[in-house]
Coordinates of C-alpha atoms in Angstrom, one line a residue:
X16 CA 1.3 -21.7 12.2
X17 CA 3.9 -19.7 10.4
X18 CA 3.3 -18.1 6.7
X19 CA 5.9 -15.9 5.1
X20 CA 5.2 -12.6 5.3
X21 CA 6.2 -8.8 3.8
X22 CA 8.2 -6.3 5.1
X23 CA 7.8 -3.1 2.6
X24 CA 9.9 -0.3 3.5
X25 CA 9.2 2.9 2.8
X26 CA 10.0 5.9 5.2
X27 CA 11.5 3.3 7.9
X28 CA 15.2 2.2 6.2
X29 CA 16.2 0.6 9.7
X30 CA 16.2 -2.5 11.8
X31 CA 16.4 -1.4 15.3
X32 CA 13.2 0.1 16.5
X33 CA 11.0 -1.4 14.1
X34 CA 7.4 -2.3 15.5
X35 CA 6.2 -3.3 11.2
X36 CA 9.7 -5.6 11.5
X37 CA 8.7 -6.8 14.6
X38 CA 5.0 -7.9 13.6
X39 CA 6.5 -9.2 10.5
X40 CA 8.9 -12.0 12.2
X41 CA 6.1 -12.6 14.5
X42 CA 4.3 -14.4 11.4
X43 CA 7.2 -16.7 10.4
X44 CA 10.1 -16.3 7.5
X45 CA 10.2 -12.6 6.6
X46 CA 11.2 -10.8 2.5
X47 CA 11.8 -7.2 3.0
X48 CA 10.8 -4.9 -0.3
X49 CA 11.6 -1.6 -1.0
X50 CA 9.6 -0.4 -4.2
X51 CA 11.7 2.2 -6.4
X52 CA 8.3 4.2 -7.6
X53 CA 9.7 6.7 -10.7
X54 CA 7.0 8.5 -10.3
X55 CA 8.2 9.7 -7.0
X56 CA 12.4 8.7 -7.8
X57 CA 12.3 10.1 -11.0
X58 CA 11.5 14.0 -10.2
X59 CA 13.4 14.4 -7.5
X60 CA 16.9 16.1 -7.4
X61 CA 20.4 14.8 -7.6
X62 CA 20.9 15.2 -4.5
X63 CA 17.8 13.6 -2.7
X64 CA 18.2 10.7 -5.2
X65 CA 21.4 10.1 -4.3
X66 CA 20.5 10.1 -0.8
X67 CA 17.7 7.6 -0.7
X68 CA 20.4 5.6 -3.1
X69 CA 22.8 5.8 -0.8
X70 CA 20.3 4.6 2.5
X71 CA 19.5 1.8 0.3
X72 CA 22.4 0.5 -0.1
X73 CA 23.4 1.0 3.8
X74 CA 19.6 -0.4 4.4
X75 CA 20.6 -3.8 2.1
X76 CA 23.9 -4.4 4.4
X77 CA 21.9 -4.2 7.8
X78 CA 19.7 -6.9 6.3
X79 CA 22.1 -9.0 5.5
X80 CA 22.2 -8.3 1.9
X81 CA 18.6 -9.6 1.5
X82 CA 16.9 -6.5 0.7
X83 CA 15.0 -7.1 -2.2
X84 CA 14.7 -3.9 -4.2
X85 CA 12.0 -3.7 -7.6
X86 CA 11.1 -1.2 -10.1
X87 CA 7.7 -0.1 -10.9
X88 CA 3.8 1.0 -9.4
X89 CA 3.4 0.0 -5.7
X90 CA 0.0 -1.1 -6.9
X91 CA 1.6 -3.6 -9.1
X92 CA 5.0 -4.8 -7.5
X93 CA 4.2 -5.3 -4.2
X94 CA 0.9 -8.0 -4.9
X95 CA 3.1 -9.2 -7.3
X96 CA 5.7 -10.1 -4.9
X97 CA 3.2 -11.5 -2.5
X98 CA 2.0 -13.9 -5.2
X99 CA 5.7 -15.1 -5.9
X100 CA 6.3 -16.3 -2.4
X101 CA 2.5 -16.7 -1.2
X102 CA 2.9 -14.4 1.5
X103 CA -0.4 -14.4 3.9
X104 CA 0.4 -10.6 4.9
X105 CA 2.4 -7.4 4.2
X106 CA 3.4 -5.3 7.1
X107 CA 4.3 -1.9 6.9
X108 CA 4.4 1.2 8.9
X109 CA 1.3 3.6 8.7
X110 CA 1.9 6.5 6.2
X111 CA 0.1 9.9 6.5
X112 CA 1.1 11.7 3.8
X113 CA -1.2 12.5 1.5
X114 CA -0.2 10.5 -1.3
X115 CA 1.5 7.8 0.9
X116 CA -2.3 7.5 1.9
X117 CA -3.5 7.3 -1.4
X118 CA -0.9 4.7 -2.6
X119 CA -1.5 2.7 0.5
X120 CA -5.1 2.4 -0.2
X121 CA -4.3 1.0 -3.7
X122 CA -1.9 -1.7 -2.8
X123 CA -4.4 -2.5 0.2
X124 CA -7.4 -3.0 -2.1
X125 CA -5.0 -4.9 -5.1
X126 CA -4.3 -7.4 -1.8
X127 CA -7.3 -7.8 -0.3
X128 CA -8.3 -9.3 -3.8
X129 CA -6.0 -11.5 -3.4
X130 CA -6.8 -12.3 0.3
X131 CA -3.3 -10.7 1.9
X132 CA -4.0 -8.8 5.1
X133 CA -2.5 -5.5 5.6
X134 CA -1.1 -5.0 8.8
X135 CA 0.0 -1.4 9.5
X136 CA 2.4 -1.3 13.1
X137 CA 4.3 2.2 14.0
X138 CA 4.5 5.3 12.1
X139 CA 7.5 7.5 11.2
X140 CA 6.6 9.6 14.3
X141 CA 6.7 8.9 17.8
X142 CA 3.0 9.7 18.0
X143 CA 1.3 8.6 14.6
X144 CA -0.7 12.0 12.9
X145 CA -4.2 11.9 14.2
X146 CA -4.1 10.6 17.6
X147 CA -3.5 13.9 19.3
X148 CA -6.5 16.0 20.0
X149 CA -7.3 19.2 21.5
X150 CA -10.2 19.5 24.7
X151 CA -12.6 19.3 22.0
X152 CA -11.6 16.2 19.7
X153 CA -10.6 18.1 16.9
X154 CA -7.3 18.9 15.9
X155 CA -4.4 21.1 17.0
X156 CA -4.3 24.6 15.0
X157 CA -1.2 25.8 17.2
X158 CA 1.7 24.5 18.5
X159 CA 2.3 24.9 22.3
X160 CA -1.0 23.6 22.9
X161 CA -0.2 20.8 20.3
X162 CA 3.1 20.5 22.4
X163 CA 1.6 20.3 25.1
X164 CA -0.8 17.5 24.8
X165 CA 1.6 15.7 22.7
X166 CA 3.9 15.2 25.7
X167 CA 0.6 14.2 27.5
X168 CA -0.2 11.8 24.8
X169 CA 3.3 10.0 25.1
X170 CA 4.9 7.3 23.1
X171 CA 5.6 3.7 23.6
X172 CA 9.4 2.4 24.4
X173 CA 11.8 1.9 21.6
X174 CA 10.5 -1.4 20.0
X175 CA 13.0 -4.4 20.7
X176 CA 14.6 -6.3 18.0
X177 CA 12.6 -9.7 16.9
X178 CA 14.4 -12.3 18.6
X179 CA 13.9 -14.8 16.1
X180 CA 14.4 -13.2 12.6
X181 CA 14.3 -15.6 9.4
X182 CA 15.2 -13.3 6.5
X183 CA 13.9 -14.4 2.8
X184 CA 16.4 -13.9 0.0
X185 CA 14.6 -12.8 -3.1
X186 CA 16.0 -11.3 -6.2
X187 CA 16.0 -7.5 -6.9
X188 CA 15.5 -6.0 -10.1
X189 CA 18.8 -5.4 -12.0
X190 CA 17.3 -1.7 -13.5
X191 CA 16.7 -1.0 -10.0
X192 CA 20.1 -1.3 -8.5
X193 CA 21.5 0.3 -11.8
X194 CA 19.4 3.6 -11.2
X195 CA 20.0 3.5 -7.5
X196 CA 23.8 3.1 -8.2
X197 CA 23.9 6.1 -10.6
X198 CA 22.2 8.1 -8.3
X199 CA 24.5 7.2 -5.5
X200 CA 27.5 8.0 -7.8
X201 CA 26.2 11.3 -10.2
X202 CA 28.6 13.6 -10.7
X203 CA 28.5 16.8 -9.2
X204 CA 26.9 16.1 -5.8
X205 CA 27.7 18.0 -2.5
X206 CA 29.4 16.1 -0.1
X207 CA 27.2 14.4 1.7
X208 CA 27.2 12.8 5.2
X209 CA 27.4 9.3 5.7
X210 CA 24.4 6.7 4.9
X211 CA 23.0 4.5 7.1
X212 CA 21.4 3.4 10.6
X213 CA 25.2 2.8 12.4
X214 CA 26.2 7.1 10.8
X215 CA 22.6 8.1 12.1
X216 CA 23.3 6.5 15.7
X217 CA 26.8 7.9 15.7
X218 CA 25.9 11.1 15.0
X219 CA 23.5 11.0 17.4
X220 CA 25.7 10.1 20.0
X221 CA 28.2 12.8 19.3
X222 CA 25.7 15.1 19.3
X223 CA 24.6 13.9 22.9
X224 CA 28.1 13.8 24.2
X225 CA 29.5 17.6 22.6
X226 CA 26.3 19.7 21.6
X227 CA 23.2 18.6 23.6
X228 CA 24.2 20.9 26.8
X229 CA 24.6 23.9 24.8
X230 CA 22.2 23.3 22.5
X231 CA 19.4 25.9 23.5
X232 CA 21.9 28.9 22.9
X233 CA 23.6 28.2 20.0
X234 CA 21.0 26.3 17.8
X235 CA 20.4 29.1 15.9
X236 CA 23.8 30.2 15.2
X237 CA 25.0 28.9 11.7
X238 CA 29.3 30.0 11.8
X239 CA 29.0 26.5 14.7
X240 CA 28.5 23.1 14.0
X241 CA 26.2 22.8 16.8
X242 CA 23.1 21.4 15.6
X243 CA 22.3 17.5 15.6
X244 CA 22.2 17.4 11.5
X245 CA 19.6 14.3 11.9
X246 CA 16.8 15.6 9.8
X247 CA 18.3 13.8 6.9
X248 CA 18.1 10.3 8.5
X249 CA 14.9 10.8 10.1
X250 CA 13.5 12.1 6.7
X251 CA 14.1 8.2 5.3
X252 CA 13.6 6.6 8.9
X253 CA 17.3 5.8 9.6
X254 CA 16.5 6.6 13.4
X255 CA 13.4 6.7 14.9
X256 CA 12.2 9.7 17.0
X257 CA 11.0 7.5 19.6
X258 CA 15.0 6.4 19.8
X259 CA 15.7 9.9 20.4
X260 CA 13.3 10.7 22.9
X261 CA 13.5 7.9 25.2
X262 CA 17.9 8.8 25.1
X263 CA 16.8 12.1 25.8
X264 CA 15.5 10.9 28.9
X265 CA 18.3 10.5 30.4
X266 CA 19.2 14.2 30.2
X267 CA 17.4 17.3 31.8
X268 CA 18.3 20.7 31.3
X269 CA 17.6 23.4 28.4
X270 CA 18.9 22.0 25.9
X271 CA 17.1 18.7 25.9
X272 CA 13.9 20.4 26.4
X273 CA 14.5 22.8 23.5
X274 CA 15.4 19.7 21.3
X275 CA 12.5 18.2 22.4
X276 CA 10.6 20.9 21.0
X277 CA 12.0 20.5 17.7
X278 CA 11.2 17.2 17.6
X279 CA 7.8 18.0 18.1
X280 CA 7.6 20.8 15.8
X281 CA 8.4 18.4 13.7
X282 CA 5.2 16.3 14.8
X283 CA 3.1 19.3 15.2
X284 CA 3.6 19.9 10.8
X285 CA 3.3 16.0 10.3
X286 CA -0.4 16.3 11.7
X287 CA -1.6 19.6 10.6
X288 CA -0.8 18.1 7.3
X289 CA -2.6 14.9 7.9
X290 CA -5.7 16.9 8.9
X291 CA -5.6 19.4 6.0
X292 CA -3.7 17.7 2.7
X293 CA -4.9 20.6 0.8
X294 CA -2.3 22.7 2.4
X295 CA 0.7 20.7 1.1
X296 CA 0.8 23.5 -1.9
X297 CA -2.2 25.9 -0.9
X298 CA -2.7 28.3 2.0
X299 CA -3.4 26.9 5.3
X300 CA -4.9 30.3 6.3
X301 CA -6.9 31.8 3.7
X302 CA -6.7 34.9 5.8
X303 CA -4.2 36.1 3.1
X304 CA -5.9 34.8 -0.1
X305 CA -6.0 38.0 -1.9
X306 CA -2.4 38.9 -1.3
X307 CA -0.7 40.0 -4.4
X308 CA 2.7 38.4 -5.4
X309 CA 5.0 38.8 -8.5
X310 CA 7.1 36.3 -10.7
X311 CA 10.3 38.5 -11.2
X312 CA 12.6 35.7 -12.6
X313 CA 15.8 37.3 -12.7
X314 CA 15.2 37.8 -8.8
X315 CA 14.4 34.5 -8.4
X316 CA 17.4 33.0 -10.3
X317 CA 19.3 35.6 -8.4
X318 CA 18.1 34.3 -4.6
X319 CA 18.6 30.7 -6.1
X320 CA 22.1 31.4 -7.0
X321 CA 22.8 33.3 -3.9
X322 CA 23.4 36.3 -5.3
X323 CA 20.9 38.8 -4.1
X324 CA 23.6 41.1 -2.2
X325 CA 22.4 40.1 1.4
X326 CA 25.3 37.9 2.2
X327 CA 23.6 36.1 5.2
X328 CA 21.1 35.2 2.2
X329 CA 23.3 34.3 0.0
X330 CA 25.4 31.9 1.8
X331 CA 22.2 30.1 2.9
X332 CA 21.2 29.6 -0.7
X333 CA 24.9 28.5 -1.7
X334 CA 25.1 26.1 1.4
X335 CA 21.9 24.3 0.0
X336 CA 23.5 24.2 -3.6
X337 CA 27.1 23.2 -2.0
X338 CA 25.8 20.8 0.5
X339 CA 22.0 19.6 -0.3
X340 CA 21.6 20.9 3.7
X341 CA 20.6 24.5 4.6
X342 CA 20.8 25.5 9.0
X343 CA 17.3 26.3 10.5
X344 CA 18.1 29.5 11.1
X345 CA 18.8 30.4 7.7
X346 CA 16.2 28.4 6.2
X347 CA 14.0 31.5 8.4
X348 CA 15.8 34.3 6.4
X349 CA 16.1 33.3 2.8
X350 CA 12.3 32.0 2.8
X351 CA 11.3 35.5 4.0
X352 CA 13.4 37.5 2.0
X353 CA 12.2 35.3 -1.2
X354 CA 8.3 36.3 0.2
X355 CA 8.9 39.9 2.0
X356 CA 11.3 41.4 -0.4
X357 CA 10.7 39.7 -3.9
X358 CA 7.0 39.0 -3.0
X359 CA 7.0 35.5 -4.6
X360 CA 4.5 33.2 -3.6
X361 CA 5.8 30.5 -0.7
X362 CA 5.5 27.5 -3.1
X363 CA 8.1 28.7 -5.4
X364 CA 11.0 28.6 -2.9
X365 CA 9.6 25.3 -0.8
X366 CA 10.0 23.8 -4.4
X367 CA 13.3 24.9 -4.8
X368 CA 14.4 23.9 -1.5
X369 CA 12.7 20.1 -2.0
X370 CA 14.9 19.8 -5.3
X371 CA 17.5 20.3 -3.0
X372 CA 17.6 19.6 0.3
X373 CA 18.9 16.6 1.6
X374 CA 16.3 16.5 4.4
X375 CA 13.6 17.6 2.1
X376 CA 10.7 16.4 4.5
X377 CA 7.1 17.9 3.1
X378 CA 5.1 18.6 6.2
X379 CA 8.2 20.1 7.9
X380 CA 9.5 22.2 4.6
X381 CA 6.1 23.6 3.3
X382 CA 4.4 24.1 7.0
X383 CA 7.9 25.7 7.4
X384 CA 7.3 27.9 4.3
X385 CA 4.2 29.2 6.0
X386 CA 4.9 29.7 8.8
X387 CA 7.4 32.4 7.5
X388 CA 4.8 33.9 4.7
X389 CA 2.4 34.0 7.3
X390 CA -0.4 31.7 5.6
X391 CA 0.2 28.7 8.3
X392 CA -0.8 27.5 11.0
X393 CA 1.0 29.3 13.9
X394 CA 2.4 31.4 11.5
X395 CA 4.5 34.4 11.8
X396 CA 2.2 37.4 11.5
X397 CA 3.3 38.8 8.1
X398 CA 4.5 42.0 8.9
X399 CA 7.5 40.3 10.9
X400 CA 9.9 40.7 7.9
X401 CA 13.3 39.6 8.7
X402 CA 15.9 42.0 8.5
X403 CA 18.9 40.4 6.7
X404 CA 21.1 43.1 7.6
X405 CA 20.3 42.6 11.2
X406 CA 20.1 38.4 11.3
X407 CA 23.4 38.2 9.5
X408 CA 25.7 40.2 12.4
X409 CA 23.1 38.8 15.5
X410 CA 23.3 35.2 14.5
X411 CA 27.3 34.9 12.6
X412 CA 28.6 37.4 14.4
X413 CA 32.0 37.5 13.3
X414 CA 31.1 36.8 9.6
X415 CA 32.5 33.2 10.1
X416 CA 29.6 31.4 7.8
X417 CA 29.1 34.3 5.4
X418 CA 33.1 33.7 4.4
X419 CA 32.9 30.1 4.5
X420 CA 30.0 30.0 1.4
X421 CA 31.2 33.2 -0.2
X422 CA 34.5 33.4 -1.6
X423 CA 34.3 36.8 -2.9
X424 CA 33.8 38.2 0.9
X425 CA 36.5 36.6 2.5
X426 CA 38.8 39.5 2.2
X427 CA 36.5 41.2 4.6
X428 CA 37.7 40.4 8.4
X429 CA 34.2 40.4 11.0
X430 CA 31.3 41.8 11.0
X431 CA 32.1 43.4 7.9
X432 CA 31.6 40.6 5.7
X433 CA 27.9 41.4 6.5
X434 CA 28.1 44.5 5.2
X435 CA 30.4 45.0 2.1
X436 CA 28.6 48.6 0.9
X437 CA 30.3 49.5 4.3
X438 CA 33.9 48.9 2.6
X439 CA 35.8 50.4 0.3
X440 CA 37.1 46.6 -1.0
X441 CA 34.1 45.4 -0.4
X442 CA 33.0 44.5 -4.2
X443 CA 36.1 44.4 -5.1
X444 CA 36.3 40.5 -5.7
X445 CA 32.8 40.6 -7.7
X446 CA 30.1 40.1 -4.7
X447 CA 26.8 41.4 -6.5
X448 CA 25.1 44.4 -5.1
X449 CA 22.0 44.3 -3.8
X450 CA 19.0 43.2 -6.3
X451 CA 16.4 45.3 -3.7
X452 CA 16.4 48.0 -1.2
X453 CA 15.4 46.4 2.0
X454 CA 13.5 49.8 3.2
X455 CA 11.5 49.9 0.1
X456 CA 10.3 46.3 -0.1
X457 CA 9.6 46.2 3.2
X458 CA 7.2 49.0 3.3
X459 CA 5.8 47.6 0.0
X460 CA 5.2 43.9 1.8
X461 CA 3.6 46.5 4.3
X462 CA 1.5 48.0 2.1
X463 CA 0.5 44.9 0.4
X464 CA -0.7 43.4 3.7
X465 CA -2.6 46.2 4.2
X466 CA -4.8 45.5 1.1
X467 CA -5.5 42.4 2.0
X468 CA -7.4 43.9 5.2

């Protein structure tokens, strides 16, 4: 007997490869919600708002138009919407995110009183937080070993479309659209990349075609365009990892190993998280709990702006601001030098880089953070203190990236842009000079380390 049924979407803003889709349609005649929650739209950026604004609206023209979008508390809209078309069950896919957790057991228990199952099919991951275990049964503390057993572990095919898919038209809320549409449209954003399931799988085909093979050497160099740039749609679950994966079957070699990697890396932080929530904004590893750190806020405001006189710093933090995106390898040096030469506390930056980022995905960002103040899991030991003057010249070696984000050192041909005190010209367009002596504040992250001992 069919019933209608739910479809809330919430990290998943797809149709292909959609196991909660699937087990929706199974049931009969399907309405598909997405719940605009200000507590969790509201605070964000510009830029991510715009983001998830502009998925929407790519998300509503998959579905035919009939994505019904509504304003409010979870707790509230989504029963509510059950009750309007006397849906037997709402489908989603599981969330393991703290709060996603927490939300999901509210709208579970408001349904159950209203006797509407909860079906849960499929995670954002291609193996769902929790089900991968060490040789004891607890949970992974490292990566390669986590790595390891993750590959082990496997994941399921990508799930097929539902072969008979009866789509419910119900009517959105007009605030919501209205907010979503000035989000999309703000003045001021960065250029962004295009929305959308049909960008996501372009760009993922490009990238297989042009950058897969050589990915494993020059991932980490910022001056190329030589990265895949999907975090932001797997952030909102435009693509599905488990799409990526079972494509990058089809092609051994380095570089689809080393992406592989990344992908679980990506995992790896989406389960340490599950297993210890606490450590979304405290110290995974207590092992550093009496570390001091300062609040200097003109150096803060200075490495915000990009203006701390490192320039491989300073482009990073000026590509965030000019493009809501920020390459890996950079992310590495400006988190450390915010940590190991200001001495700020890791929260302060993964902040600043979730009001930005485009991709802003918490596990990945704050484990991230950690990993470089070395308070994570697997983290870098702390007295491994990136050396801006060294990164900039090894990884943009002929000052390509540092010109494209910094106007005022384009005058300087190669290398040189890395090092302006080097040049007679090389302030002479208004760089800043250097906020901190590299030397010094390294020996003083050194000795600061040592007291915690």
């Amino acid at each position: 007997m069919t019933s209608n049924s739910i479809l809330w979407l919430r990290r998943d803003l797809r149709r292909a490869d959609h196991p909660a889709l699937v087990a929706a349609a199974d049931n009969g005649p399907v309405a598909v919600l997405f719940v605009l929650d200000p507590s969790i739209f509201d605070p964000a950026g510009p830029v991510r708002q715009a983001w998830i604004a502009r998925t929407l609206e790519a998300t509503a023209a998959a579905y035919e138009g009939k994505l019904c979008v509504r304003l409010g508390d979870p707790a509230e809209v989504v029963p509510a919407v059950a009750a309007e078309i006397g849906a037997r069950s709402v489908h989603v896919s599981t969330e393991t995110e703290p709060d996603g957790s927490v939300r999901d057991r509210r709208v579970r228990d408001r349904l159950g009183e209203l006797g509407v199952a909860w079906e849960e099919t499929g995670s954002p991951y291609a193996v769902t937080p929790g089900r991968v275990r060490n040789g004891e049964g607890g949970a992974h503390r490292v990566f390669s070993p986590f790595a390891k057993a993750w590959r082990n572990h496997g994941w399921r095919p990508p799930a097929e479309k539902p072969a008979d898919l009866a789509l419910l038209e119900l009517e959105s809320d007009p605030e919501a659209w209205e907010r979503l549409t000035a989000a999309a449209t703000a003045p001021g954003l960065p250029d962004l990349p295009p929305a959308g399931e049909d960008a996501a799988l372009h760009r993922w085909r490009t990238f297989l075609a042009d950058d897969l093979e050589a990915y494993a050497e020059d991932r980490n160099r910022p001056d190329l365009s030589a990265t895949s740039r999907l975090s932001p749609y797997l952030k909102l679950g435009v693509v599905h990892p488990r799409t990526l994966l079972h494509d990058l079957a089809d092609h051994p070699g380095k570089g689809p190993a080393i992406f592989t990697n990344e992908l679980a890396w990506r995992e790896f932080y989406a389960d340490v998280l599950h297993h210890n929530p606490d450590s979304l904004w405290q110290d995974l590893n207590p092992a550093l709990a009496q570390m001091p750190y300062d609040e200097p806020e003109d150096l803060i405001q200075a490495w915000k702006n990009g203006r701390t006189g490192y320039p491989i710093v300073d482009a990073g933090m000026r590509q965030l601001l000019g493009s809501g995106w920020m390459h890996n390898r950079v992310r590495m040096i400006t988190a450390s030098f915010l940590c190991k030469h200001l001495h700020v506390w890791w929260p302060v930056g993964a902040r600043h880089f979730l009001q930005h980022l485009v991709d802003g995905d918490l596990a990945s960002n704050n484990h991230g953070w950690q990993w470089v103040a070395g308070t994570g899991t697997d983290a870098a030991p702390y007295f491994r203190i990136f050396n801006p003057m060294l990164q900039g010249p090894k990884f943009d070696p002929e000052g390509a990236y540092v010109r494209r984000w910094i106007p005022e050192l384009r005058h300087l041909e190669g290398r040189s842009a890395h090092e302006p005190w080097k040049n007679e010209q090389g302030y002479a367009r208004g760089y800043s000079e250097r906020i901190v002596d590299h030397a010094e504040e390294r020996k003083e992250a050194l000795a600061r380390y040592q007291l915690t001992r």
